[in-house]
PDB file of C-alpha atoms in Angstrom:
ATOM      1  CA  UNK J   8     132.787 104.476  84.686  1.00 48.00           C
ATOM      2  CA  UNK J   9     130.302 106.330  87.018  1.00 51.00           C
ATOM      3  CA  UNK J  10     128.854 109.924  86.315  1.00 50.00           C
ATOM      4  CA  UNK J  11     128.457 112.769  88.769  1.00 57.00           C
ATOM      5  CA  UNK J  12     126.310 115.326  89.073  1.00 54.00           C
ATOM      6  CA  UNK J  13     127.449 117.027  85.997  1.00 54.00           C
ATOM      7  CA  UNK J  14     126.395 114.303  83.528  1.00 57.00           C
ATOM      8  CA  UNK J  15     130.396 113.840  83.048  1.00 52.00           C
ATOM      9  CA  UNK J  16     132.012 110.428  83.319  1.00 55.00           C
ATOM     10  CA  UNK J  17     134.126 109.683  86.414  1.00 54.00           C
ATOM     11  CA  UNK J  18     136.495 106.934  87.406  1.00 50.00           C
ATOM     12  CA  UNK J  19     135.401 104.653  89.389  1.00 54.00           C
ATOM     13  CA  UNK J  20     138.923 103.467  90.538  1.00 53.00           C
ATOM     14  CA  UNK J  21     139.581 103.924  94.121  1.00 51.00           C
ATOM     15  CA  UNK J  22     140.712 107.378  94.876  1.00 52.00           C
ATOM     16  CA  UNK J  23     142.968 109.472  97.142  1.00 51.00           C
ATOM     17  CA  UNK J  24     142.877 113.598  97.916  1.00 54.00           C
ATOM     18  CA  UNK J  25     146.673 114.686  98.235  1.00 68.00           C
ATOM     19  CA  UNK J  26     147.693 118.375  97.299  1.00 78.00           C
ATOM     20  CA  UNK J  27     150.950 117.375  95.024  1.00 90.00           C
ATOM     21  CA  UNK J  28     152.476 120.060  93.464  1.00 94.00           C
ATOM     22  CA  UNK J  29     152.695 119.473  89.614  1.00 94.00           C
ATOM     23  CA  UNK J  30     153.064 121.183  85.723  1.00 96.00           C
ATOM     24  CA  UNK J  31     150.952 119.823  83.077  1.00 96.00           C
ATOM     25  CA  UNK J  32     152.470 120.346  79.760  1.00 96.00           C
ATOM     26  CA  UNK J  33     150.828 120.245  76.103  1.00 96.00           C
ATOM     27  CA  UNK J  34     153.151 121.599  73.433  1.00 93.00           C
ATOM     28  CA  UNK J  35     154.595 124.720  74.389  1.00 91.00           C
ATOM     29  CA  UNK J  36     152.342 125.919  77.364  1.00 94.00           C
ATOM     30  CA  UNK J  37     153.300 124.794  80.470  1.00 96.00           C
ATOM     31  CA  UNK J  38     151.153 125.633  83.483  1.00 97.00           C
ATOM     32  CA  UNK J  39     151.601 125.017  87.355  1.00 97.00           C
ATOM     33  CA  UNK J  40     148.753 123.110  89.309  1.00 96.00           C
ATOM     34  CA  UNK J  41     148.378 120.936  92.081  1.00 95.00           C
ATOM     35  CA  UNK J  42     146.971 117.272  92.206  1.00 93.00           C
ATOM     36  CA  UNK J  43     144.034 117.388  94.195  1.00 92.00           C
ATOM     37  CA  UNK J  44     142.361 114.038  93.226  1.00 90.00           C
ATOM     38  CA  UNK J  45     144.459 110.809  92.089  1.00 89.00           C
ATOM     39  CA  UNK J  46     144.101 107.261  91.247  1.00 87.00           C
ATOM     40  CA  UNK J  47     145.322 104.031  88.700  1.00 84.00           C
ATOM     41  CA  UNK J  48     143.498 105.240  86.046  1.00 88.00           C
ATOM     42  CA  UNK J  49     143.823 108.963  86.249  1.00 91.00           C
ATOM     43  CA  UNK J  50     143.972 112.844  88.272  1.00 93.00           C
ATOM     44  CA  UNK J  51     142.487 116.135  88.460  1.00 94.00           C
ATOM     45  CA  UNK J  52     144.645 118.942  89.124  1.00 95.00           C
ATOM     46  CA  UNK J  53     143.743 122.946  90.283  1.00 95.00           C
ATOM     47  CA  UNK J  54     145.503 124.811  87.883  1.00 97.00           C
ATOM     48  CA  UNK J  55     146.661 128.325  88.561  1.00 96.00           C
ATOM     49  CA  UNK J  56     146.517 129.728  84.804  1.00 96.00           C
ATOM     50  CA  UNK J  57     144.141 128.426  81.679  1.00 92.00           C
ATOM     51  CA  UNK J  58     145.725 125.916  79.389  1.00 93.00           C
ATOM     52  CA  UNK J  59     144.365 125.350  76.128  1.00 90.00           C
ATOM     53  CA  UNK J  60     143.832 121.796  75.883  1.00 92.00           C
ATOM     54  CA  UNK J  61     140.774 120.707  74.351  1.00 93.00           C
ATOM     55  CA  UNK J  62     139.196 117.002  75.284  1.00 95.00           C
ATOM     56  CA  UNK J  63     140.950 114.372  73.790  1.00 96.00           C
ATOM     57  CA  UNK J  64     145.040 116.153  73.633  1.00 96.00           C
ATOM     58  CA  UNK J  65     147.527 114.412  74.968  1.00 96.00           C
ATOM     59  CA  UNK J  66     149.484 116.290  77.720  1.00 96.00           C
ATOM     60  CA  UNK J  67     152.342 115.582  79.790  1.00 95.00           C
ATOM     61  CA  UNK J  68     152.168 115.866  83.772  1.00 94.00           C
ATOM     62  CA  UNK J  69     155.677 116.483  85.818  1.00 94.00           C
ATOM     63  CA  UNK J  70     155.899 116.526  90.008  1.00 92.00           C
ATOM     64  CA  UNK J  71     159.031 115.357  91.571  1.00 91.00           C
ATOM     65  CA  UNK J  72     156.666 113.756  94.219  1.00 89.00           C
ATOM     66  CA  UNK J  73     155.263 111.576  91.148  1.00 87.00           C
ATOM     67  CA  UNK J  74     157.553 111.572  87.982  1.00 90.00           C
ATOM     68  CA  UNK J  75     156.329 111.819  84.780  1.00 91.00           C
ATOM     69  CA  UNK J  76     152.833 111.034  84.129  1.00 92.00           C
ATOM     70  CA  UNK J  77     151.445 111.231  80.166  1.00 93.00           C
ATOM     71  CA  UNK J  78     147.737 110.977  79.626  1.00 94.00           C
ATOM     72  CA  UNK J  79     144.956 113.047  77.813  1.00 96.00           C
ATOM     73  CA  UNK J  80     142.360 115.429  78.759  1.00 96.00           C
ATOM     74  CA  UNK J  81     139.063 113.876  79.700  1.00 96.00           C
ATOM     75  CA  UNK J  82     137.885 117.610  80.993  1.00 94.00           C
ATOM     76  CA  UNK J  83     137.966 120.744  81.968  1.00 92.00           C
ATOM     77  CA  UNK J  84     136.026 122.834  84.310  1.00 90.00           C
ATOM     78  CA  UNK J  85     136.375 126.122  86.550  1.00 89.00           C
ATOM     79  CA  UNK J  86     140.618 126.224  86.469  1.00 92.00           C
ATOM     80  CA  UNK J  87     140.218 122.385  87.132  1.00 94.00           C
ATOM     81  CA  UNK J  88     141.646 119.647  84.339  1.00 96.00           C
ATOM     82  CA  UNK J  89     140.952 115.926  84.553  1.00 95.00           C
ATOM     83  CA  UNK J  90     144.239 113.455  82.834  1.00 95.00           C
ATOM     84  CA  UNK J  91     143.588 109.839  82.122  1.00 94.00           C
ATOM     85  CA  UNK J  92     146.234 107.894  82.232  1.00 91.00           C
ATOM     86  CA  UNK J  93     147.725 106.708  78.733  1.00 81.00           C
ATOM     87  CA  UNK J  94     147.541 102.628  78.723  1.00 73.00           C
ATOM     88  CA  UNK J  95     150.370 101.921  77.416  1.00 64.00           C
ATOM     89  CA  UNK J  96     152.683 104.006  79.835  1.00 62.00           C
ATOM     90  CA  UNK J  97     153.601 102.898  83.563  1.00 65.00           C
ATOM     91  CA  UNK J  98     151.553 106.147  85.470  1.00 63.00           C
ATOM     92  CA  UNK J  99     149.553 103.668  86.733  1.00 60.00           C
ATOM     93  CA  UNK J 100     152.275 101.805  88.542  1.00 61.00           C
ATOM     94  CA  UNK J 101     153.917 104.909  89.192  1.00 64.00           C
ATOM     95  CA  UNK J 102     150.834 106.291  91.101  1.00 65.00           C
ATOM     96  CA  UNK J 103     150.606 102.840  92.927  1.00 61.00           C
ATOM     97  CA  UNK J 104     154.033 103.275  94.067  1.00 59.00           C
TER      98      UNK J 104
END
């Protein structure tokens, strides 16, 4: 992993910049957001209310464009979330697709 100008870790995977429509999910909040960064190993989303999701909670990502995506919260900053992708799911090949 790389890290930006924030002292945060970043993927390295190649990325792409597409403005996907999506709801991340983590228990009962559910909050609207679009996917403004993706790759194979993860996404960052603009979301258009808080969600409380600390680093490390697993959270669920639905967009008809993409499916279902699970992953956890690797951070959060100014309305914007970063989700890796869960290992053992098939987001990756999903995203690929």
């Amino acid at each position: 992993m790389a890290v930006n100008n924030l002292n945060m870790k970043v993927r390295s995977a190649p990325r792409r910049k597409p403005r996907i429509p999506g709801t991340v999910k983590y228990y009962g909040q559910s909050v609207n957001g679009r996917v403004v960064d993706i790759s194979a190993t993860g996404l960052a989303l603009d979301l258009v209310a808080p969600l409380n999701a600390s680093v490390g909670s697993p959270v669920r990502i639905d967009s008809e464009e993409l499916g279902v995506l699970e992953g956890i919260v690797k951070w959060s900053h100014n309305g914007r979330i970063g989700i890796q992708f869960r290992p053992n799911t098939n987001a990756s090949a999903q995203v690929a697709a």
